[in-house]
PDB file of C-alpha atoms in Angstrom:
ATOM      1  CA  MET A   6     -24.161  16.165 -31.909  1.00 49.00           C
ATOM      2  CA  ALA A   7     -23.071  18.216 -28.891  1.00 50.00           C
ATOM      3  CA  LEU A   8     -20.099  15.900 -28.406  1.00 46.00           C
ATOM      4  CA  LEU A   9     -19.003  16.478 -32.003  1.00 47.00           C
ATOM      5  CA  SER A  10     -19.017  20.233 -31.449  1.00 46.00           C
ATOM      6  CA  LEU A  11     -16.757  19.723 -28.454  1.00 45.00           C
ATOM      7  CA  LEU A  12     -14.297  17.774 -30.564  1.00 46.00           C
ATOM      8  CA  ARG A  13     -14.246  20.264 -33.491  1.00 48.00           C
ATOM      9  CA  VAL A  14     -10.697  20.990 -34.655  1.00 48.00           C
ATOM     10  CA  PRO A  15      -9.921  24.431 -36.099  1.00 47.00           C
ATOM     11  CA  SER A  16      -8.529  24.867 -39.590  1.00 49.00           C
ATOM     12  CA  ALA A  17      -4.857  24.084 -40.181  1.00 48.00           C
ATOM     13  CA  SER A  18      -4.175  27.600 -41.555  1.00 48.00           C
ATOM     14  CA  ALA A  19      -4.279  29.198 -38.123  1.00 48.00           C
ATOM     15  CA  SER A  20      -1.266  28.158 -36.073  1.00 49.00           C
ATOM     16  CA  PRO A  21      -1.522  28.328 -32.300  1.00 46.00           C
ATOM     17  CA  PRO A  22       1.090  30.058 -30.201  1.00 45.00           C
ATOM     18  CA  PRO A  23       3.410  27.428 -28.669  1.00 46.00           C
ATOM     19  CA  TYR A  24       2.240  28.227 -25.132  1.00 41.00           C
ATOM     20  CA  SER A  25      -1.510  28.152 -25.786  1.00 42.00           C
ATOM     21  CA  HIS A  26      -4.126  25.474 -26.319  1.00 43.00           C
ATOM     22  CA  ARG A  27      -6.488  28.053 -27.850  1.00 44.00           C
ATOM     23  CA  ARG A  28      -6.416  29.324 -31.409  1.00 48.00           C
ATOM     24  CA  PRO A  29      -8.475  31.914 -33.263  1.00 50.00           C
ATOM     25  CA  THR A  30     -11.057  30.700 -35.765  1.00 50.00           C
ATOM     26  CA  ALA A  31     -11.856  32.386 -39.079  1.00 53.00           C
ATOM     27  CA  ALA A  32     -14.474  34.461 -37.277  1.00 50.00           C
ATOM     28  CA  GLY A  33     -11.829  35.760 -34.876  1.00 51.00           C
ATOM     29  CA  THR A  34     -13.251  34.083 -31.762  1.00 49.00           C
ATOM     30  CA  LEU A  35     -11.276  31.679 -29.661  1.00 47.00           C
ATOM     31  CA  LEU A  36     -12.000  27.979 -29.908  1.00 45.00           C
ATOM     32  CA  VAL A  37     -10.827  25.753 -27.086  1.00 45.00           C
ATOM     33  CA  ARG A  38      -9.535  22.333 -28.078  1.00 43.00           C
ATOM     34  CA  ARG A  39     -11.656  20.245 -25.770  1.00 43.00           C
ATOM     35  CA  ALA A  40     -10.889  16.703 -26.917  1.00 45.00           C
ATOM     36  CA  PRO A  41      -7.881  16.195 -24.627  1.00 47.00           C
ATOM     37  CA  LEU A  42      -9.782  17.702 -21.713  1.00 43.00           C
ATOM     38  CA  VAL A  43     -12.885  15.571 -22.282  1.00 45.00           C
ATOM     39  CA  GLY A  44     -10.751  12.442 -22.667  1.00 50.00           C
ATOM     40  CA  ALA A  45      -8.715  13.212 -19.576  1.00 46.00           C
ATOM     41  CA  LEU A  46     -11.817  13.846 -17.484  1.00 45.00           C
ATOM     42  CA  TRP A  47     -13.366  10.592 -18.680  1.00 47.00           C
ATOM     43  CA  VAL A  48     -10.240   8.610 -17.775  1.00 44.00           C
ATOM     44  CA  LEU A  49      -9.950  10.305 -14.377  1.00 48.00           C
ATOM     45  CA  SER A  50     -13.612   9.758 -13.547  1.00 49.00           C
ATOM     46  CA  LEU A  51     -13.403   6.125 -14.663  1.00 49.00           C
ATOM     47  CA  GLY A  52     -10.332   5.609 -12.488  1.00 51.00           C
ATOM     48  CA  ALA A  53     -11.924   7.274  -9.458  1.00 46.00           C
ATOM     49  CA  PHE A  54     -15.145   5.314  -9.961  1.00 46.00           C
ATOM     50  CA  THR A  55     -13.439   1.940 -10.279  1.00 45.00           C
ATOM     51  CA  THR A  56     -11.064   2.703  -7.401  1.00 45.00           C
ATOM     52  CA  LEU A  57     -14.013   3.562  -5.176  1.00 45.00           C
ATOM     53  CA  CYS A  58     -15.850   0.400  -6.160  1.00 45.00           C
ATOM     54  CA  CYS A  59     -12.759  -1.756  -5.656  1.00 45.00           C
ATOM     55  CA  ARG A  60     -11.986  -0.121  -2.309  1.00 43.00           C
ATOM     56  CA  THR A  61     -15.482  -0.747  -1.000  1.00 40.00           C
ATOM     57  CA  GLY A  62     -15.563  -4.286  -2.356  1.00 43.00           C
ATOM     58  CA  CYS A  63     -18.532  -3.537  -4.612  1.00 39.00           C
ATOM     59  CA  SER A  64     -17.417  -5.623  -7.567  1.00 40.00           C
ATOM     60  CA  HIS A  65     -21.028  -6.319  -8.485  1.00 40.00           C
ATOM     61  CA  SER A  66     -21.725  -2.597  -8.985  1.00 38.00           C
ATOM     62  CA  ILE A  67     -19.548  -2.419 -12.107  1.00 38.00           C
ATOM     63  CA  PRO A  68     -19.276  -5.980 -13.405  1.00 43.00           C
ATOM     64  CA  PHE A  69     -18.754  -4.889 -17.013  1.00 40.00           C
ATOM     65  CA  LEU A  70     -15.831  -2.620 -16.191  1.00 40.00           C
ATOM     66  CA  ARG A  71     -14.113  -5.102 -13.892  1.00 42.00           C
ATOM     67  CA  SER A  72     -14.595  -8.147 -16.102  1.00 43.00           C
ATOM     68  CA  LYS A  73     -14.126  -6.624 -19.573  1.00 43.00           C
ATOM     69  CA  LEU A  74     -11.738  -3.715 -19.056  1.00 42.00           C
ATOM     70  CA  PHE A  75      -9.596  -5.139 -16.295  1.00 44.00           C
ATOM     71  CA  ASN A  76      -9.845  -8.823 -17.259  1.00 49.00           C
ATOM     72  CA  GLN A  77     -10.841  -9.948 -13.764  1.00 48.00           C
ATOM     73  CA  PRO A  78     -13.697 -12.246 -12.793  1.00 48.00           C
ATOM     74  CA  SER A  79     -16.600 -10.038 -11.776  1.00 44.00           C
ATOM     75  CA  GLY A  80     -17.361 -12.053  -8.629  1.00 48.00           C
ATOM     76  CA  ARG A  81     -13.879 -11.735  -7.111  1.00 46.00           C
ATOM     77  CA  THR A  82     -13.531  -8.944  -4.566  1.00 47.00           C
ATOM     78  CA  LEU A  83     -10.651  -7.782  -2.410  1.00 48.00           C
ATOM     79  CA  HIS A  84     -12.212  -9.739   0.457  1.00 47.00           C
ATOM     80  CA  SER A  85     -12.284 -12.975  -1.529  1.00 43.00           C
ATOM     81  CA  THR A  86      -8.645 -12.405  -2.556  1.00 49.00           C
ATOM     82  CA  ALA A  87      -7.699 -12.075   1.108  1.00 51.00           C
ATOM     83  CA  MET A  88      -9.638 -15.215   1.947  1.00 43.00           C
ATOM     84  CA  ALA A  89      -7.941 -17.145  -0.868  1.00 51.00           C
ATOM     85  CA  SER A  90      -4.544 -16.002   0.433  1.00 44.00           C
ATOM     86  CA  ALA A  91      -5.358 -17.115   3.951  1.00 46.00           C
ATOM     87  CA  SER A  92      -6.461 -20.564   2.809  1.00 54.00           C
ATOM     88  CA  ILE A  93      -3.120 -21.496   1.191  1.00 63.00           C
ATOM     89  CA  THR A  94      -0.851 -19.954   3.829  1.00 79.00           C
ATOM     90  CA  VAL A  95      -0.658 -19.805   7.593  1.00 92.00           C
ATOM     91  CA  PRO A  96      -2.035 -16.782   9.491  1.00 96.00           C
ATOM     92  CA  SER A  97       0.647 -14.103   9.368  1.00 97.00           C
ATOM     93  CA  ILE A  98       1.308 -10.928  11.344  1.00 98.00           C
ATOM     94  CA  VAL A  99       3.368  -7.752  11.292  1.00 99.00           C
ATOM     95  CA  VAL A 100       5.113  -6.958  14.583  1.00 99.00           C
ATOM     96  CA  TYR A 101       6.469  -3.545  15.601  1.00 99.00           C
ATOM     97  CA  VAL A 102       9.487  -3.352  17.899  1.00 99.00           C
ATOM     98  CA  THR A 103      11.423  -0.167  18.692  1.00 98.00           C
ATOM     99  CA  VAL A 104      15.124  -0.175  19.573  1.00 99.00           C
ATOM    100  CA  PRO A 105      17.340   2.641  20.876  1.00 98.00           C
ATOM    101  CA  ASN A 106      19.815   2.796  17.975  1.00 98.00           C
ATOM    102  CA  LYS A 107      21.078   1.329  14.701  1.00 98.00           C
ATOM    103  CA  GLU A 108      23.459  -1.159  16.322  1.00 98.00           C
ATOM    104  CA  ALA A 109      20.744  -2.572  18.586  1.00 98.00           C
ATOM    105  CA  GLY A 110      18.397  -2.830  15.591  1.00 98.00           C
ATOM    106  CA  LYS A 111      20.964  -4.713  13.504  1.00 98.00           C
ATOM    107  CA  LYS A 112      21.826  -7.125  16.317  1.00 99.00           C
ATOM    108  CA  LEU A 113      18.199  -7.871  17.251  1.00 99.00           C
ATOM    109  CA  SER A 114      16.916  -8.187  13.673  1.00 99.00           C
ATOM    110  CA  GLU A 115      19.726 -10.578  12.702  1.00 99.00           C
ATOM    111  CA  SER A 116      19.112 -12.768  15.765  1.00 99.00           C
ATOM    112  CA  ILE A 117      15.378 -12.909  14.943  1.00 99.00           C
ATOM    113  CA  ILE A 118      16.111 -14.057  11.382  1.00 99.00           C
ATOM    114  CA  LYS A 119      18.786 -16.584  12.466  1.00 99.00           C
ATOM    115  CA  GLU A 120      16.306 -18.160  14.893  1.00 98.00           C
ATOM    116  CA  LYS A 121      13.732 -18.298  12.033  1.00 99.00           C
ATOM    117  CA  LEU A 122      11.284 -16.348  14.173  1.00 99.00           C
ATOM    118  CA  ALA A 123      10.521 -14.100  11.179  1.00 99.00           C
ATOM    119  CA  ALA A 124      10.918 -14.100   7.420  1.00 98.00           C
ATOM    120  CA  CYS A 125      11.890 -10.444   7.177  1.00 98.00           C
ATOM    121  CA  VAL A 126      12.721  -7.491   9.413  1.00 99.00           C
ATOM    122  CA  ASN A 127      12.581  -3.977   7.962  1.00 99.00           C
ATOM    123  CA  ARG A 128      14.658  -1.452   9.878  1.00 99.00           C
ATOM    124  CA  VAL A 129      13.319   2.108   9.780  1.00 99.00           C
ATOM    125  CA  PRO A 130      15.870   4.589  11.142  1.00 98.00           C
ATOM    126  CA  GLY A 131      15.268   8.102  12.374  1.00 97.00           C
ATOM    127  CA  ILE A 132      11.941   7.834  14.164  1.00 98.00           C
ATOM    128  CA  GLU A 133      11.162  10.038  17.144  1.00 98.00           C
ATOM    129  CA  SER A 134       9.129   8.445  19.935  1.00 97.00           C
ATOM    130  CA  VAL A 135       7.193  10.587  22.398  1.00 98.00           C
ATOM    131  CA  TYR A 136       5.852   8.629  25.375  1.00 95.00           C
ATOM    132  CA  TRP A 137       4.877   8.729  29.048  1.00 96.00           C
ATOM    133  CA  TRP A 138       7.492   7.233  31.418  1.00 93.00           C
ATOM    134  CA  ASP A 139       8.405   7.831  35.088  1.00 95.00           C
ATOM    135  CA  GLY A 140       5.584  10.337  35.523  1.00 97.00           C
ATOM    136  CA  LYS A 141       6.541  12.660  32.664  1.00 98.00           C
ATOM    137  CA  VAL A 142       6.633  13.058  28.888  1.00 98.00           C
ATOM    138  CA  GLN A 143       9.801  11.611  27.357  1.00 96.00           C
ATOM    139  CA  SER A 144      11.184  11.887  23.824  1.00 98.00           C
ATOM    140  CA  ASP A 145      13.858   9.712  22.211  1.00 97.00           C
ATOM    141  CA  ALA A 146      15.307   8.985  18.787  1.00 98.00           C
ATOM    142  CA  GLU A 147      14.799   5.303  17.959  1.00 98.00           C
ATOM    143  CA  GLU A 148      14.790   2.773  15.147  1.00 99.00           C
ATOM    144  CA  LEU A 149      11.609   0.867  14.278  1.00 99.00           C
ATOM    145  CA  LEU A 150      11.708  -2.819  13.377  1.00 99.00           C
ATOM    146  CA  ILE A 151       8.826  -4.052  11.203  1.00 99.00           C
ATOM    147  CA  ILE A 152       8.799  -7.834  11.506  1.00 99.00           C
ATOM    148  CA  LYS A 153       6.834 -10.209   9.230  1.00 99.00           C
ATOM    149  CA  THR A 154       6.170 -13.639  10.692  1.00 98.00           C
ATOM    150  CA  ARG A 155       3.619 -16.352  11.433  1.00 98.00           C
ATOM    151  CA  GLU A 156       0.963 -15.609  14.027  1.00 98.00           C
ATOM    152  CA  SER A 157       1.866 -18.850  15.806  1.00 98.00           C
ATOM    153  CA  LEU A 158       5.410 -17.537  16.452  1.00 98.00           C
ATOM    154  CA  LEU A 159       4.297 -14.393  18.326  1.00 99.00           C
ATOM    155  CA  ASP A 160       4.910 -15.803  21.816  1.00 98.00           C
ATOM    156  CA  ALA A 161       8.383 -17.115  20.915  1.00 99.00           C
ATOM    157  CA  LEU A 162       9.232 -13.838  19.156  1.00 99.00           C
ATOM    158  CA  THR A 163       8.066 -11.807  22.166  1.00 99.00           C
ATOM    159  CA  GLU A 164      10.216 -13.869  24.536  1.00 99.00           C
ATOM    160  CA  HIS A 165      13.211 -13.533  22.221  1.00 99.00           C
ATOM    161  CA  VAL A 166      12.818  -9.744  22.069  1.00 99.00           C
ATOM    162  CA  LYS A 167      12.448  -9.480  25.857  1.00 98.00           C
ATOM    163  CA  ALA A 168      15.568 -11.616  26.427  1.00 98.00           C
ATOM    164  CA  ASN A 169      17.716  -9.704  23.901  1.00 98.00           C
ATOM    165  CA  HIS A 170      16.495  -6.103  24.222  1.00 98.00           C
ATOM    166  CA  GLU A 171      18.166  -3.192  26.014  1.00 96.00           C
ATOM    167  CA  TYR A 172      14.879  -1.797  27.379  1.00 96.00           C
ATOM    168  CA  ASP A 173      13.215  -2.962  30.600  1.00 94.00           C
ATOM    169  CA  LEU A 174       9.854  -2.854  28.824  1.00 96.00           C
ATOM    170  CA  PRO A 175      10.359  -3.390  25.069  1.00 98.00           C
ATOM    171  CA  GLU A 176       7.564  -2.630  22.639  1.00 98.00           C
ATOM    172  CA  VAL A 177       6.197  -5.735  20.909  1.00 99.00           C
ATOM    173  CA  ILE A 178       2.927  -4.995  19.092  1.00 98.00           C
ATOM    174  CA  ALA A 179       1.365  -7.385  16.555  1.00 99.00           C
ATOM    175  CA  LEU A 180      -1.094  -6.604  13.758  1.00 98.00           C
ATOM    176  CA  PRO A 181      -2.806  -9.233  11.576  1.00 98.00           C
ATOM    177  CA  ILE A 182      -2.068  -9.497   7.865  1.00 97.00           C
ATOM    178  CA  LYS A 183      -5.506  -9.747   6.222  1.00 96.00           C
ATOM    179  CA  GLY A 184      -4.266 -10.574   2.720  1.00 94.00           C
ATOM    180  CA  GLY A 185      -1.793  -9.603   0.045  1.00 95.00           C
ATOM    181  CA  ASN A 186       0.539 -11.136  -2.497  1.00 96.00           C
ATOM    182  CA  GLU A 187      -0.118 -14.860  -2.134  1.00 95.00           C
ATOM    183  CA  LYS A 188       3.441 -15.794  -3.093  1.00 96.00           C
ATOM    184  CA  TYR A 189       4.888 -13.381  -0.516  1.00 97.00           C
ATOM    185  CA  LEU A 190       2.624 -14.782   2.203  1.00 96.00           C
ATOM    186  CA  GLU A 191       3.702 -18.283   1.206  1.00 96.00           C
ATOM    187  CA  TRP A 192       7.340 -17.124   1.437  1.00 97.00           C
ATOM    188  CA  ILE A 193       6.713 -15.923   5.017  1.00 97.00           C
ATOM    189  CA  LYS A 194       5.442 -19.407   5.870  1.00 96.00           C
ATOM    190  CA  ASN A 195       8.358 -21.178   4.185  1.00 96.00           C
ATOM    191  CA  SER A 196      11.013 -18.881   5.709  1.00 97.00           C
ATOM    192  CA  THR A 197       9.961 -19.336   9.333  1.00 98.00           C
ATOM    193  CA  ARG A 198      10.094 -22.292  11.665  1.00 96.00           C
ATOM    194  CA  ASP A 199       7.142 -24.472  12.569  1.00 91.00           C
ATOM    195  CA  VAL A 200       5.942 -24.077  16.132  1.00 80.00           C
TER     196      VAL A 200
END
C-alpha cells in the first residue's frame, strides 16, 4: 500500500509549471511525482548490484538475475570466459614500447607488422615520460606503442625492437592477456607467425 501512495498521480486539472516536477494538489500541498525517481533508483541499484557481482565473479550470488534477465548461463563467470578464450587460442600478450617521435613509431610499428611479430600496434602520441637516467631526473615527449602478439613471440619481438630502435636501452615490457573477445584473440593468433 505504501508503494501505491508513492506512485499516486495528481489530478489532471492542475497543470505543473514546465520547469517543475511538483504540482499542487486540491488541498494546496505539494505532491512529488515519485514514480520516475523510484524506477530510476531501482534500475541504478540493480545495475550497481549486478556490476559488483559480475566484477567479483560471484555469478552464483544472483543466479536469477544473470540467467533470466541477462540470458546468460548462471554458472559462467568472467574467469570461466577467460579460461574458454585461452583454450581455443594461444597465450597472448600486450607489449609496451616507447619511441622518441612519430616517425620512429611509424617505422618501427610497420616493421613489426611486416615481420608478423604482432597482429596490431596502436600508436599513442603525445605522452610525457619522466625517468631516471645518467644520475638525474629526465623528461621527454615520446610516442607509446601498444603491441598485441603471441607470448611465444616475445623474445623475437624484443630482439627486433633492440635492433631497430634509436635508444640504447629501449623499453620492452610485456603484460599477459587474461581473456577477452574470443574472435579477437583468435585473430591475434592467425595474424602472427608461428615460432
